Structure formats: structure tokens, C-alpha cells
PDB file of C-alpha atoms in Angstrom:
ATOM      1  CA  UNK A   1      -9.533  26.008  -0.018  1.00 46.00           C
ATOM      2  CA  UNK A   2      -6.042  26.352  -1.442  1.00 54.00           C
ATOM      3  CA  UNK A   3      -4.404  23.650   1.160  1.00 56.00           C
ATOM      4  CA  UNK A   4      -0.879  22.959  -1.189  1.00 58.00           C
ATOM      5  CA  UNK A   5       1.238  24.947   0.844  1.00 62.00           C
ATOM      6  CA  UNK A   6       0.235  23.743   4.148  1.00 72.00           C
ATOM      7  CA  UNK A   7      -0.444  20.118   3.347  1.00 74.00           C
ATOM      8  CA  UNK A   8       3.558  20.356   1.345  1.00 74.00           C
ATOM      9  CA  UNK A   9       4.890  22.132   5.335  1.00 79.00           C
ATOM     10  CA  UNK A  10       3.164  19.035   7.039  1.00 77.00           C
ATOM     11  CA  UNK A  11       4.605  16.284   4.833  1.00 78.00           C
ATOM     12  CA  UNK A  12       7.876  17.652   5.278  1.00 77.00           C
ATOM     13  CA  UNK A  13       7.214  17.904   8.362  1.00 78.00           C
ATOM     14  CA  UNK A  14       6.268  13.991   9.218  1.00 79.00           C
ATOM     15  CA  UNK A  15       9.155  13.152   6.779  1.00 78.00           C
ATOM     16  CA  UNK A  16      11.602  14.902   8.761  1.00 79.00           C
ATOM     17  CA  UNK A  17      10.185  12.791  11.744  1.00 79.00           C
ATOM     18  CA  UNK A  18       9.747   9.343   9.616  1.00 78.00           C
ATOM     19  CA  UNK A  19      13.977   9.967   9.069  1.00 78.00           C
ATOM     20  CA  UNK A  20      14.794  11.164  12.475  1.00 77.00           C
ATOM     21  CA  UNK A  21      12.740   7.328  13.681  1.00 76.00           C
ATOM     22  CA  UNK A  22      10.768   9.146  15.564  1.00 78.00           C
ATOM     23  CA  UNK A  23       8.106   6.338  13.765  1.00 73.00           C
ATOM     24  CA  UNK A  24       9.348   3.827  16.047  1.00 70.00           C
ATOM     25  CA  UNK A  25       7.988   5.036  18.947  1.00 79.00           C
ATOM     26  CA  UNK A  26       5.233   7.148  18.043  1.00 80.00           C
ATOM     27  CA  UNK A  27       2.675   6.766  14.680  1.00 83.00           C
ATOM     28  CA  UNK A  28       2.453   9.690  12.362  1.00 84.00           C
ATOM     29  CA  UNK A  29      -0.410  10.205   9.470  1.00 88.00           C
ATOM     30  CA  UNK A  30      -0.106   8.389   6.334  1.00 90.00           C
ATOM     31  CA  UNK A  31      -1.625   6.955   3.237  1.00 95.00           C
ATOM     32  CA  UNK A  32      -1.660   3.024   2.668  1.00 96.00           C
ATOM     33  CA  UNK A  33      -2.724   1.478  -0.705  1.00 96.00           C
ATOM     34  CA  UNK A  34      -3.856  -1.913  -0.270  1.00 96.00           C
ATOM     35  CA  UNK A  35      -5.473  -4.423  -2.534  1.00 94.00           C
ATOM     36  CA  UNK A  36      -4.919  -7.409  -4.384  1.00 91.00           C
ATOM     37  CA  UNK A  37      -1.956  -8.518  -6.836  1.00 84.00           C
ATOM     38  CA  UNK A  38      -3.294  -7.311  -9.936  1.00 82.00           C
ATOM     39  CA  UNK A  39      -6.133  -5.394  -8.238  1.00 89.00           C
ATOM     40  CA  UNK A  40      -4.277  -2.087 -10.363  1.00 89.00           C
ATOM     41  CA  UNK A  41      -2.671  -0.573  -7.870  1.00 91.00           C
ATOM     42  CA  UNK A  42       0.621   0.451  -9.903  1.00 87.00           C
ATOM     43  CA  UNK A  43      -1.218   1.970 -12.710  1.00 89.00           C
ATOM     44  CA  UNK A  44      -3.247   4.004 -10.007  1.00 93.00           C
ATOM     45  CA  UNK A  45      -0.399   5.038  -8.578  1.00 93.00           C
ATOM     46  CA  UNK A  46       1.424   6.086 -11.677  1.00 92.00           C
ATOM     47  CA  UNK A  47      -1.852   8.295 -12.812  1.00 93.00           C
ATOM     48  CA  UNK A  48      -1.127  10.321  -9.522  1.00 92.00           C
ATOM     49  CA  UNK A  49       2.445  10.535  -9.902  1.00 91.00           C
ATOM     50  CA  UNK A  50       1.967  11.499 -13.933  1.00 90.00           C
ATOM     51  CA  UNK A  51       4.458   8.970 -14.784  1.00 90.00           C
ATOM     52  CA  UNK A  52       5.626   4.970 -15.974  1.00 88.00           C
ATOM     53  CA  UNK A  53       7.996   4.137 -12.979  1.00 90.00           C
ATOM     54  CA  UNK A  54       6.578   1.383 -11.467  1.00 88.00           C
ATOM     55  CA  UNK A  55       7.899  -2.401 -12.353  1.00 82.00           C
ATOM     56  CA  UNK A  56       5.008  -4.485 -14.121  1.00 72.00           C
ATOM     57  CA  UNK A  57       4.950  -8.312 -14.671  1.00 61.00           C
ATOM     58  CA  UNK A  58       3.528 -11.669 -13.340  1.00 56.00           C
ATOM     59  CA  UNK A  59       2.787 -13.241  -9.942  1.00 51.00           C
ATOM     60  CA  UNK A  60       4.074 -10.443  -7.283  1.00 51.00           C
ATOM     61  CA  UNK A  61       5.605  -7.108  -8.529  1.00 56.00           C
ATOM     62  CA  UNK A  62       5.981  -5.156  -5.318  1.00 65.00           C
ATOM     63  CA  UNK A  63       7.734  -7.507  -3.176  1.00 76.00           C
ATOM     64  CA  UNK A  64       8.067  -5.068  -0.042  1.00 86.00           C
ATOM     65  CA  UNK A  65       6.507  -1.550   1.116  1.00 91.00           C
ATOM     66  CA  UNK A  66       7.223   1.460  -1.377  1.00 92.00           C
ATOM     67  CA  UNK A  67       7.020   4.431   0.483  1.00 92.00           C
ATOM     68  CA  UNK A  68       6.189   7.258  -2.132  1.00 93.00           C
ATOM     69  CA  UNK A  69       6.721  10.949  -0.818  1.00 92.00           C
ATOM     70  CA  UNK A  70       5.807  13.318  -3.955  1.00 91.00           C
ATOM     71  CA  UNK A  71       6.997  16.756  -3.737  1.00 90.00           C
ATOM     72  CA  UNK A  72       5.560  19.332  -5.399  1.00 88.00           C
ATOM     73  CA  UNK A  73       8.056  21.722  -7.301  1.00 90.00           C
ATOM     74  CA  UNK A  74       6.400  25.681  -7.877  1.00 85.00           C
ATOM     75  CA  UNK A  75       6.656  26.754 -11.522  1.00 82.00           C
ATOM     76  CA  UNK A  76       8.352  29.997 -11.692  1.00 79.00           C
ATOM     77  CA  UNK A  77       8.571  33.051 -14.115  1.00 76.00           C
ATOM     78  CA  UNK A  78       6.438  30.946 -16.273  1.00 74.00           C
ATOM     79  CA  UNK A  79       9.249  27.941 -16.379  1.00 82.00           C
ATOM     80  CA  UNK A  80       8.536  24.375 -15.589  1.00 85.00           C
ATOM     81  CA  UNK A  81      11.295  23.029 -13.313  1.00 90.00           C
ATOM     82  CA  UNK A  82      12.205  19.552 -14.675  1.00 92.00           C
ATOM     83  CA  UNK A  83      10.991  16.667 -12.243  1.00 94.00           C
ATOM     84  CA  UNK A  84      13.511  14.672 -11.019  1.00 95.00           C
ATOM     85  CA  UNK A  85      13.869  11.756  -8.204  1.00 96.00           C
ATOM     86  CA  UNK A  86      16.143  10.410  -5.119  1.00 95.00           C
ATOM     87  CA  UNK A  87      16.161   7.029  -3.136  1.00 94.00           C
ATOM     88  CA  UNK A  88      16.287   7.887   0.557  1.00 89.00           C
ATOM     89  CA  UNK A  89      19.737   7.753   1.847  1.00 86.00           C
ATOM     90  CA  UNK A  90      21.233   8.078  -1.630  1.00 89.00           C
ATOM     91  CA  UNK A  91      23.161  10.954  -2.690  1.00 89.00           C
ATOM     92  CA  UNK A  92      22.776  10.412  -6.776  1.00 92.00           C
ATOM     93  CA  UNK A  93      19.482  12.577  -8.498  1.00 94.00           C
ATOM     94  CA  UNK A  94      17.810  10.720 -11.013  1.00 95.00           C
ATOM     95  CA  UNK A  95      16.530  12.922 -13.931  1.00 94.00           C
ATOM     96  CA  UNK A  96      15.412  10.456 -16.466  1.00 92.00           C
ATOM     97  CA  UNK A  97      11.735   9.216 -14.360  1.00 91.00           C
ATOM     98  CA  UNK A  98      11.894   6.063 -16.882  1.00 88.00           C
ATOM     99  CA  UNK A  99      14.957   4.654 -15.164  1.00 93.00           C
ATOM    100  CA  UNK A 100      12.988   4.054 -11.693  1.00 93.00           C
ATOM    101  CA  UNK A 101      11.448   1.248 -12.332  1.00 90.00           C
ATOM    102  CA  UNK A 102      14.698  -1.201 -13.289  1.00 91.00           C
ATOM    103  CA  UNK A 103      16.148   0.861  -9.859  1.00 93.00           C
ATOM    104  CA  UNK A 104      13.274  -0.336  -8.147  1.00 91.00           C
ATOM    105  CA  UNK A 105      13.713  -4.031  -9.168  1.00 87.00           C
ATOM    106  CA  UNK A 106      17.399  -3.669  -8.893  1.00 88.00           C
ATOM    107  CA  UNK A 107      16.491  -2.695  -4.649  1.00 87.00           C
ATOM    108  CA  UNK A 108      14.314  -5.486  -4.418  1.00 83.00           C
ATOM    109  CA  UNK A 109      16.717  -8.043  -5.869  1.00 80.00           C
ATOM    110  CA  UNK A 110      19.088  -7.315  -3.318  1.00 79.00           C
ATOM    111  CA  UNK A 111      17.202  -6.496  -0.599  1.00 72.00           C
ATOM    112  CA  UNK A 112      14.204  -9.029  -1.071  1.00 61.00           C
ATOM    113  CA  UNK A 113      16.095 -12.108  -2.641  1.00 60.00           C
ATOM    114  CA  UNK A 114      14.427 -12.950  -5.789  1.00 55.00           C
ATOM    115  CA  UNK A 115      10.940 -13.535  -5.201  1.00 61.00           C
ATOM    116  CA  UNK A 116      10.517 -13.232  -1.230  1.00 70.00           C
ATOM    117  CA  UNK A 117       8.403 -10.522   0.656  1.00 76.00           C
ATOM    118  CA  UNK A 118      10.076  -8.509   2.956  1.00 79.00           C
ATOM    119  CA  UNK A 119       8.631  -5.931   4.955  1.00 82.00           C
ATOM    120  CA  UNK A 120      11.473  -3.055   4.734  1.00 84.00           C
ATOM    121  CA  UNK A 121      10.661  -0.132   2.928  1.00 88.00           C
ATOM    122  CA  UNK A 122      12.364   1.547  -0.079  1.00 91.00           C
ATOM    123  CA  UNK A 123      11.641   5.122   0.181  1.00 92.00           C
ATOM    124  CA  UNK A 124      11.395   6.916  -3.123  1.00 94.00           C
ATOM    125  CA  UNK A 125      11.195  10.939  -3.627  1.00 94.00           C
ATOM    126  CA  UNK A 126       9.864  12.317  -6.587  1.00 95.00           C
ATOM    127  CA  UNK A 127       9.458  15.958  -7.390  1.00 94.00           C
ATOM    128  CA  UNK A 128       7.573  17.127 -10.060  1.00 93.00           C
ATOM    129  CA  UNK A 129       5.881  20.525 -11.137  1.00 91.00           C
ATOM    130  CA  UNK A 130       2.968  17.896 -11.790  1.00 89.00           C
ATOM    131  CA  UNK A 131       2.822  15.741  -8.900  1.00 90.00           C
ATOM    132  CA  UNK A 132       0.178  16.285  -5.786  1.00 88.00           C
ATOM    133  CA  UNK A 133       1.737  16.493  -2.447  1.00 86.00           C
ATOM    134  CA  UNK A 134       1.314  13.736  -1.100  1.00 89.00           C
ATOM    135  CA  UNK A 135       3.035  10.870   0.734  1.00 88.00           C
ATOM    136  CA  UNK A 136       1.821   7.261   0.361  1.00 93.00           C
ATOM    137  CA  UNK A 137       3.078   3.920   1.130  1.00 94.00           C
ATOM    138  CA  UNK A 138       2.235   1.200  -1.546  1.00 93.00           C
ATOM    139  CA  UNK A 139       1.894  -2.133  -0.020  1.00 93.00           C
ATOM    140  CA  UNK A 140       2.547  -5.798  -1.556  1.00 89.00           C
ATOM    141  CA  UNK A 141      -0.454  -6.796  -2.899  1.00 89.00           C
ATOM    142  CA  UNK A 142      -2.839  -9.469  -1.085  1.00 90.00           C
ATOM    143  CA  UNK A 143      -1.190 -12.940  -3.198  1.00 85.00           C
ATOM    144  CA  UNK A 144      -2.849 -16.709  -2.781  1.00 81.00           C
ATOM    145  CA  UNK A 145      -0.941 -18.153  -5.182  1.00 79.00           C
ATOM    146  CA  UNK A 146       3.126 -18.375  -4.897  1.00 77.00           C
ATOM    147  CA  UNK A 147       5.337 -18.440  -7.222  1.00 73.00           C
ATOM    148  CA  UNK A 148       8.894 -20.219  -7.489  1.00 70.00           C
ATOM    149  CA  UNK A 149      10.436 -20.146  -4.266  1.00 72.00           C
ATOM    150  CA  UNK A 150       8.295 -18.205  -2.370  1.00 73.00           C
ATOM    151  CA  UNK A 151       6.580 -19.409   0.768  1.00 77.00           C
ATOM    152  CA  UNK A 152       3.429 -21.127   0.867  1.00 85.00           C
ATOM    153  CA  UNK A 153       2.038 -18.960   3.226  1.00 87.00           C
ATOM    154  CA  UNK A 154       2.895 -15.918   0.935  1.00 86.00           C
ATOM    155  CA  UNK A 155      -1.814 -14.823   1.165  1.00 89.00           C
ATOM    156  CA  UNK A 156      -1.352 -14.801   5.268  1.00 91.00           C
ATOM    157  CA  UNK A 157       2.689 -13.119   4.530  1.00 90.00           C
ATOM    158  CA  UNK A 158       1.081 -10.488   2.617  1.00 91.00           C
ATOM    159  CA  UNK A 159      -2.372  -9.825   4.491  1.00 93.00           C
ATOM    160  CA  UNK A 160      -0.020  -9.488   7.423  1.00 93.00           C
ATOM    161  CA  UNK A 161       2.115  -6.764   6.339  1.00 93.00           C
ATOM    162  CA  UNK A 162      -1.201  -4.723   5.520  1.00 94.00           C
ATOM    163  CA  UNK A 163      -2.517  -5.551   8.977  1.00 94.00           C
ATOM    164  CA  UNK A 164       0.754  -4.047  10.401  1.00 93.00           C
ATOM    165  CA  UNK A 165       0.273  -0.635   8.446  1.00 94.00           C
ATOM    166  CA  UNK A 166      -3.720  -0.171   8.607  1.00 95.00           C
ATOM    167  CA  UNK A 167      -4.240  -1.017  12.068  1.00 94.00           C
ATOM    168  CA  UNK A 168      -2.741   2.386  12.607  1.00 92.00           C
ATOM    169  CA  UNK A 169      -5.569   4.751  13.831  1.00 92.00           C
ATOM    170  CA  UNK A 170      -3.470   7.421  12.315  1.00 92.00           C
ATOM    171  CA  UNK A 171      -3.485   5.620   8.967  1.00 94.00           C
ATOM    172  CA  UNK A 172      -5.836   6.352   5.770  1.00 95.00           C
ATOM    173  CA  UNK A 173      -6.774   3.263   4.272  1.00 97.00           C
ATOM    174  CA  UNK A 174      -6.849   3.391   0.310  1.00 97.00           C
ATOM    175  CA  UNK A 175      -8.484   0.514  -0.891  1.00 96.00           C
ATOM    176  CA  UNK A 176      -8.085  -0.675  -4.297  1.00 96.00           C
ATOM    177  CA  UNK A 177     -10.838  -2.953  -5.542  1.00 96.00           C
ATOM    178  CA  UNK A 178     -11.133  -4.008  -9.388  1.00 94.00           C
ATOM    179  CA  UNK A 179     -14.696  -3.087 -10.536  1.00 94.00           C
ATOM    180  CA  UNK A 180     -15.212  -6.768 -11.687  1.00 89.00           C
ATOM    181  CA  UNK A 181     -14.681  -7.753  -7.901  1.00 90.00           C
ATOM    182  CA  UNK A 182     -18.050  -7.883  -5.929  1.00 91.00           C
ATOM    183  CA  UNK A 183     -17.127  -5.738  -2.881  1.00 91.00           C
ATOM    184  CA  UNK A 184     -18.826  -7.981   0.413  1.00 90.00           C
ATOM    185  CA  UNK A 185     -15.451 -10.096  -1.219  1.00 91.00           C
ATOM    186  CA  UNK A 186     -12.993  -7.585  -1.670  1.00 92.00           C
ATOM    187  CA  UNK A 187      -9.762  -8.240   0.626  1.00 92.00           C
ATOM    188  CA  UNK A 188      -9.337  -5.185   0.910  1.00 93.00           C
ATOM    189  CA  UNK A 189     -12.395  -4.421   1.995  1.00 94.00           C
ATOM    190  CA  UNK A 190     -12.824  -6.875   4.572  1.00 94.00           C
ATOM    191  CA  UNK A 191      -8.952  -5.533   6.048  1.00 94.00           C
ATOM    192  CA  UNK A 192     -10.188  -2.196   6.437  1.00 95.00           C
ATOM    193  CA  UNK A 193     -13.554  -3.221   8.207  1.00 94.00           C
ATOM    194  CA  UNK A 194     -12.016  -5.175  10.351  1.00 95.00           C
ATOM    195  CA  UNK A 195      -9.563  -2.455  11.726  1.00 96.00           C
ATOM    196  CA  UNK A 196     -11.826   0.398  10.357  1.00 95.00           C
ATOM    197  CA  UNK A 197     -15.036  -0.145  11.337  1.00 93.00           C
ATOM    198  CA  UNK A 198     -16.744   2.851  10.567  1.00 90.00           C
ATOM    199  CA  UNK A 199     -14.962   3.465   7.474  1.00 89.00           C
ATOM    200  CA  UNK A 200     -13.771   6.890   9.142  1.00 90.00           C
ATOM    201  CA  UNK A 201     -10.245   6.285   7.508  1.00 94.00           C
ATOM    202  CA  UNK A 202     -11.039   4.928   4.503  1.00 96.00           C
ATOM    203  CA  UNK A 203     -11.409   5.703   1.037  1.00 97.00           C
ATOM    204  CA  UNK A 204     -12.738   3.129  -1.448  1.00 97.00           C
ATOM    205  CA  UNK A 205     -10.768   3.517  -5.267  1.00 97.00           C
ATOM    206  CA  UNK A 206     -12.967   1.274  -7.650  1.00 97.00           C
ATOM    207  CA  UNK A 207     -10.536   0.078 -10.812  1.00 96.00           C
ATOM    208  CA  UNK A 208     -10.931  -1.420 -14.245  1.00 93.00           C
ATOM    209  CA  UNK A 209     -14.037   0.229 -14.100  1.00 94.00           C
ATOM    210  CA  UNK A 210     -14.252   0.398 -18.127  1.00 92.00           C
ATOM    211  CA  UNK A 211     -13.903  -3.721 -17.890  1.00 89.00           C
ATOM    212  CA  UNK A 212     -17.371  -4.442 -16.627  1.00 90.00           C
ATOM    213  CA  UNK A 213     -20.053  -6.479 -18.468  1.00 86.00           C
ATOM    214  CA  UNK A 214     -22.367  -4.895 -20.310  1.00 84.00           C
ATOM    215  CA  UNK A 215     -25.297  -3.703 -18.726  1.00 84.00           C
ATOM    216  CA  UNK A 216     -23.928  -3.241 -15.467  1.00 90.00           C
ATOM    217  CA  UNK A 217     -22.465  -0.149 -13.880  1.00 92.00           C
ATOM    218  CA  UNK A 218     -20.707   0.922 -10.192  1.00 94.00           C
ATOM    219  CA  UNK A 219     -23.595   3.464  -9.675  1.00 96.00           C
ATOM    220  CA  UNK A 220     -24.645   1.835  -6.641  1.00 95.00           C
ATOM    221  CA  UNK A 221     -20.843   1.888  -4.976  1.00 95.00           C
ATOM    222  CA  UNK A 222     -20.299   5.649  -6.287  1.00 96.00           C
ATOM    223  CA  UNK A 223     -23.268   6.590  -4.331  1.00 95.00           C
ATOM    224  CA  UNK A 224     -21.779   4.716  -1.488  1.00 94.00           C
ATOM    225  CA  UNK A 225     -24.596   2.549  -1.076  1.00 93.00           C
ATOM    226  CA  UNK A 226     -22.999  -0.659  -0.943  1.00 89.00           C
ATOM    227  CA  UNK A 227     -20.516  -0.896   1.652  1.00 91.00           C
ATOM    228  CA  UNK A 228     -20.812   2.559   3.049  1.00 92.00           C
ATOM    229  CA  UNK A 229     -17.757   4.615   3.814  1.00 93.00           C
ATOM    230  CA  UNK A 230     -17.356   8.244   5.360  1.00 92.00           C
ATOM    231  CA  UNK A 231     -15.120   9.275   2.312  1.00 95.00           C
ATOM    232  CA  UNK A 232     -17.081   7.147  -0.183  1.00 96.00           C
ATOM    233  CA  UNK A 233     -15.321   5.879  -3.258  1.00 97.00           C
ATOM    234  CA  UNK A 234     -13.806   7.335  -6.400  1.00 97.00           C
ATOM    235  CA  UNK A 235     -13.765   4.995  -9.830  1.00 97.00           C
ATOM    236  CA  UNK A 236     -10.670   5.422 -12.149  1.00 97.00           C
ATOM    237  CA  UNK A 237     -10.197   4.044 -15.552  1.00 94.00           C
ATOM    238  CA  UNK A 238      -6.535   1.893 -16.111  1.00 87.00           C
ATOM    239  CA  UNK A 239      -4.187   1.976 -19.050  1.00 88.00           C
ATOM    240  CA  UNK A 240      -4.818  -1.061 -20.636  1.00 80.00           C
ATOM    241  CA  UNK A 241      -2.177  -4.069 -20.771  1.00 78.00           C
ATOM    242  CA  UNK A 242      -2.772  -2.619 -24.977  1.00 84.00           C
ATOM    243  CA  UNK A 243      -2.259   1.024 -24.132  1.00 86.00           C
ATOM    244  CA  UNK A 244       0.653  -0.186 -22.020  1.00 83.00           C
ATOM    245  CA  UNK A 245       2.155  -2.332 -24.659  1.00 82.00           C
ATOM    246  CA  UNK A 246       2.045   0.086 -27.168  1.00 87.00           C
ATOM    247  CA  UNK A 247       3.359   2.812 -24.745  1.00 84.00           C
ATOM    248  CA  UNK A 248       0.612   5.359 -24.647  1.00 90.00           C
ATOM    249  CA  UNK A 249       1.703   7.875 -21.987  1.00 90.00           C
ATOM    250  CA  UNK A 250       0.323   8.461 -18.716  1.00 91.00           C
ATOM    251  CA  UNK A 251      -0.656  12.077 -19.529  1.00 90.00           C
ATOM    252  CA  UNK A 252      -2.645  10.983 -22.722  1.00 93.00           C
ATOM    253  CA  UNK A 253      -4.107   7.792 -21.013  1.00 93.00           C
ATOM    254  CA  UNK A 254      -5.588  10.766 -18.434  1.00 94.00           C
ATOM    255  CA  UNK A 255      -6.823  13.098 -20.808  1.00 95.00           C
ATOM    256  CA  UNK A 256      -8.799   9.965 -22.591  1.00 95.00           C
ATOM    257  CA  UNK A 257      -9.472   8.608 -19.095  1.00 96.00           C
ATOM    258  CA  UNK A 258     -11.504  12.563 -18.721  1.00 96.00           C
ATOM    259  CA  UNK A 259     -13.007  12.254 -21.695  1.00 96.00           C
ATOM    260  CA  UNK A 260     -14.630   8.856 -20.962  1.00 96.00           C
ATOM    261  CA  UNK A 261     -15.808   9.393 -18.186  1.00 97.00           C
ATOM    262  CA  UNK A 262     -17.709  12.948 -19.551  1.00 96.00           C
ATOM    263  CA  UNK A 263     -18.869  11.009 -22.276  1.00 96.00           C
ATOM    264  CA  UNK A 264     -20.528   8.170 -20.237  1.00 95.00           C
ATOM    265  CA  UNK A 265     -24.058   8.176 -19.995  1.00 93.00           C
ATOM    266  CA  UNK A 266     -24.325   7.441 -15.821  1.00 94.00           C
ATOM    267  CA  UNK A 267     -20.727   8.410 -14.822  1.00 96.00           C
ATOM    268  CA  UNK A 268     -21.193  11.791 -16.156  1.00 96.00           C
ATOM    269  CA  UNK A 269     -23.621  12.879 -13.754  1.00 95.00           C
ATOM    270  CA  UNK A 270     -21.160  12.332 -10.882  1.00 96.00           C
ATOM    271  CA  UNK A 271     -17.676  13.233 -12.307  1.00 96.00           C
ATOM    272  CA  UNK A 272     -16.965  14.390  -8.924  1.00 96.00           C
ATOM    273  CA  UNK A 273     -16.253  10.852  -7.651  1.00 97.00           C
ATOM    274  CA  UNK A 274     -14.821   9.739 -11.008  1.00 97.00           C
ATOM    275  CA  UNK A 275     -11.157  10.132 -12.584  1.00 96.00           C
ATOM    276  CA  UNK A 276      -7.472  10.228 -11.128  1.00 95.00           C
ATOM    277  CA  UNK A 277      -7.267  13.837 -11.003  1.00 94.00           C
ATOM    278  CA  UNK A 278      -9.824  13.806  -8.585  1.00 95.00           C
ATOM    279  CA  UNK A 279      -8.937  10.858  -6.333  1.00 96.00           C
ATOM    280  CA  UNK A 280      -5.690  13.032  -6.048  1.00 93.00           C
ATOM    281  CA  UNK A 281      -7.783  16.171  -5.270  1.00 92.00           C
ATOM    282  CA  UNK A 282      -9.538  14.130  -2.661  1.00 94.00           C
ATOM    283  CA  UNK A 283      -6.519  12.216  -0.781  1.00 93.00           C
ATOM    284  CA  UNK A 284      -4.566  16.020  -0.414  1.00 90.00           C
ATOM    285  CA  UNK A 285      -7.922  17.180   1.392  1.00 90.00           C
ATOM    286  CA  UNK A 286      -8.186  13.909   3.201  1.00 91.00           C
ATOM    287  CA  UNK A 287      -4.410  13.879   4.285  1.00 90.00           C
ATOM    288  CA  UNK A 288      -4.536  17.604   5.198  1.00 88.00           C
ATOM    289  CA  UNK A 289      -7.367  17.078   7.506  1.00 89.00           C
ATOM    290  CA  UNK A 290      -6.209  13.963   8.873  1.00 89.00           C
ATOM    291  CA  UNK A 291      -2.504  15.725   9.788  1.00 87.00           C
ATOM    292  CA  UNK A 292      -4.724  18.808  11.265  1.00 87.00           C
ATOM    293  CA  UNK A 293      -6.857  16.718  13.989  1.00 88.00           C
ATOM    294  CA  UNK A 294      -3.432  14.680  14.928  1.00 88.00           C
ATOM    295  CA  UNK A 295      -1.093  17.267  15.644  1.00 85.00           C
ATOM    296  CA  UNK A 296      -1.768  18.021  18.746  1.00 89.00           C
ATOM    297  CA  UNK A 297      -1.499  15.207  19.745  1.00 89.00           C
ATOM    298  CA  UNK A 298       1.783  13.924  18.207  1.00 86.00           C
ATOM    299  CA  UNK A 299       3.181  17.116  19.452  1.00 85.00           C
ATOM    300  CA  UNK A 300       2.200  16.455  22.955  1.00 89.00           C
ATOM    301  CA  UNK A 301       3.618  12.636  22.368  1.00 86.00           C
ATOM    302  CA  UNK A 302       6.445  13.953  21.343  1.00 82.00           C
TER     303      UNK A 302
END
């Protein structure tokens, strides 16, 4: 089912609503990525978008909401429009993707001072000839530990501002779990039980998944055995802090993250759950049908 064009008409659609603050009084479908610091949320995230934009460093990197809305841009007469980007409520275009993440800092500097959580988001556009449609919302991740002057509360800070977004009914719940983590102790997890109990909502994203001991393998979560959700889960393979370091793109980090996964002697006989194309494949479908079965009713809310 060819859904782009539809699924790119809706998210305009709910974005047009989200700026109107329409919001405020009445919930609209979304996409919420939640999961521990570190848990690799911001290299997921940049495998979907196809690019390095997201700030990367110790103790808490996304200090508030990031509200992502990706805009697809059609290639025409065989020419690749060049991607470009725009902070809501800001007039200037930003061409040069690699600039986003010191802008993103730079917003959270002033609007989070220094090291403090704040639940405001910063709402970034990005088209791209490469990018799914797609609008998510990137949430701090789950922290126990605080750093410098931030409060000592800052686990319950940040497991509140995902409690805020995923209890939601009209919410998907993306929940990023490192493959290392066993999942009856995920956070994240546990979160979207508790205010997804049938998993209806949810979609599991197992990470790191190249990082596990020897001998051992996520077969038994891929096959949605151990936690059962509706929408199962989908393992990716990260960049490495080495690949990072040494700058390996994100196109070439997908391409090898493909070729692992084909090569692997278990993962290869269900590449349909496996690889960061397909989680994107999966959360257009996922965010198409969701917007479908809540339309008439936000319609008649509205």
C-alpha cells in the first residue's frame, strides 16, 4: 500500500492543528520515543532522519521534548531537491543539516538553563528527499543520576515528562531498550505497560543489538515472546562511539547496518523486524493507521 501521500496530507494536517493550539484542548496522534539516557535513542533517531544532527555527550543530552516533524520532499525530473531545515517560529532556512545540532544546544542553553529539564518543546522541521514522513517527539531520557546543578529528583523529573506524553490514548509509544537491558527491567517498558496495557500502542525498538555477549541473541524478543506487544519489536544496529569518532556517515553506517544483519546467522531469517529502514517502514504504517481510526473523532471534537 503506497500510504506517503496520505500519511504526508495527515501530518500536515495535525501540524497545522499542533500550531493553531488546538493541542491544548484536544489530543491529536503522535509518536513518542522514550527510553533511558544512553538507551540510543539519538543515533536511532538520526538513522531515520539520514543524518548527524543530534547533540551527543555525557549525563543528559536532550534536556527538554524535541518535537521532530520530517517532511518528505518529491524528487523531480530526475533531480534531488537539497534537504534543508527550520525551527518553528523562525523565519531563517538552514541548509547545512550539520549546523543543527550546536542550534539545538544553543535553544536549550537559553531556554533550559544549563543543565535543567524543562518540559517546552523545540520544534524542528526537516525536509529531505530521504526522510520518511513522519512526526515524532523525542523525549529526555529516563536519568537516576544528576549531574552539576540539576535536581535530585531529576529519575522522577524525567519519568514524569514521559508519563505526561504516553498516557495519551492517542499516542504511539516507541520504546527504546538497549539489547544488553533485560526487558521485565526496561523503564521503558514498565511506562508503557503501565499506561498501555495491552501493548496496542506500542512498538518495542531493541538497540545495541550487535553489543550482546556471545552466545546470546534477541530471538526470543523479535518473535515477541517475551513481553508481548501488538506491533512487536524491531532490533537496529548503532553507530558505534568508534564509527562516530571517526565520522563514518549515517548513510554508510546503514548500508553496513543491512549488510549485518543479512549476514547474521539467526537475524537473517527475520530481516523483516530487523534494520532502521524498516522500523521507519513500520512507524509510517503504524502512524497512518493510527491517524485513520482517530479522525473521526477529532473531527467531531473539534
Amino acid at each position: 500500500m503506497n500510504i506517503s501521500s496520505h500519511l504526508q496530507d495527515f501530518i500536515k494536517l495535525g501540524d497545522s492543528l499542533r500550531d493553531l493550539g488546538i493541542e491544548s484542548e484536544i489530543s491529536l496522534p503522535r509518536i513518542c520515543v522514550i527510553g533511558t539516557q544512553s538507551a540510543g535513542k539519538s543515533s536511532l533517531l538520526e538513522s531515520i532522519v539520514g543524518y548527524d544532527f543530534l547533540p551527543r555527550g555525557e549525563g543528559v543530552v536532550t534536556r527538554m521534548p524535541l518535537e521532530l516533524r520530517l517532511v518528505r520532499l518529491p524528487v523531480q525530473s530526475g533531480e534531488e531537491p537539497k534537504p534543508y531545515a527550520k525551527f518553528k517560529g523562525e523565519t531563517e532556512t538552514i541548509e547545512d543539516l550539520s549546523l543543527l545540532r550546536d542550534l539545538i544546544e544553543k535553544k536549550q542553553e537559553q531556554i533550559g538553563d544549563g543543565k535543567q529539564i524543562i518540559d517546552k518543546p523545540i520544534v524542528l522541521i526537516i525536509y529531505s528527499p530521504f526522510v520518511p514522513d513522519l512526526s515524532l517527539v523525542d523525549l529526555p531520557g529516563i536519568t537516576r543520576v544528576p549531574i552539576g546543578n540539576q535536581p535530585k529528583n531529576i529519575e522522577e523529573i524525567t519519568k514524569d515528562i514521559s508519563r505526561r506524553y504516553i498516557k495519551d490514548e492517542r499516542t504511539i509509544i516507541l520504546c527504546v531498550t538497549p539489547a544488553s537491558v533485560d526487558l521485565t527491567t526496561s523503564d521503558s517498558i514498565q511506562m508503557a505497560q503501565q499506561f498501555d496495557p495491552t501493548g496496542s500502542r506500542t512498538l518495542g525498538v531493541i538497540t545495541k543489538i550487535d553489543l550482546m555477549d556471545r552466545g546470546t541473541d534477541a530471538m526470543n524478543i523479535l518473535e515477541n515472546k517475551a513481553i508481548p506487544l501488538k506491533h512487536g519489536y524491531i532490533a537496529v544496529k548503532n553507530r558505534s562511539q568508534e564509527d562516530i569518532n571517526k565520522k563514518m556517515s549515517v548513510k554508510i553506517a546503514l548500508e553496513k547496518e543491512e549488510e549485518w544483519f543479512a549476514g547474521h546467522e539467526k537475524y537473517s531469517h527475520v530481516l523483516d523486524r530487523c534494520g532502521s529502514k524498516r522500523l521507519a517502514e513500520r512507524l509510517s504504517q503504524l502512524l497512518y493507521q493510527h491517524i485513520l481510526n482517530n479522525l473521526p473523532n477529532i473531527a467531531e471534537e473539534i
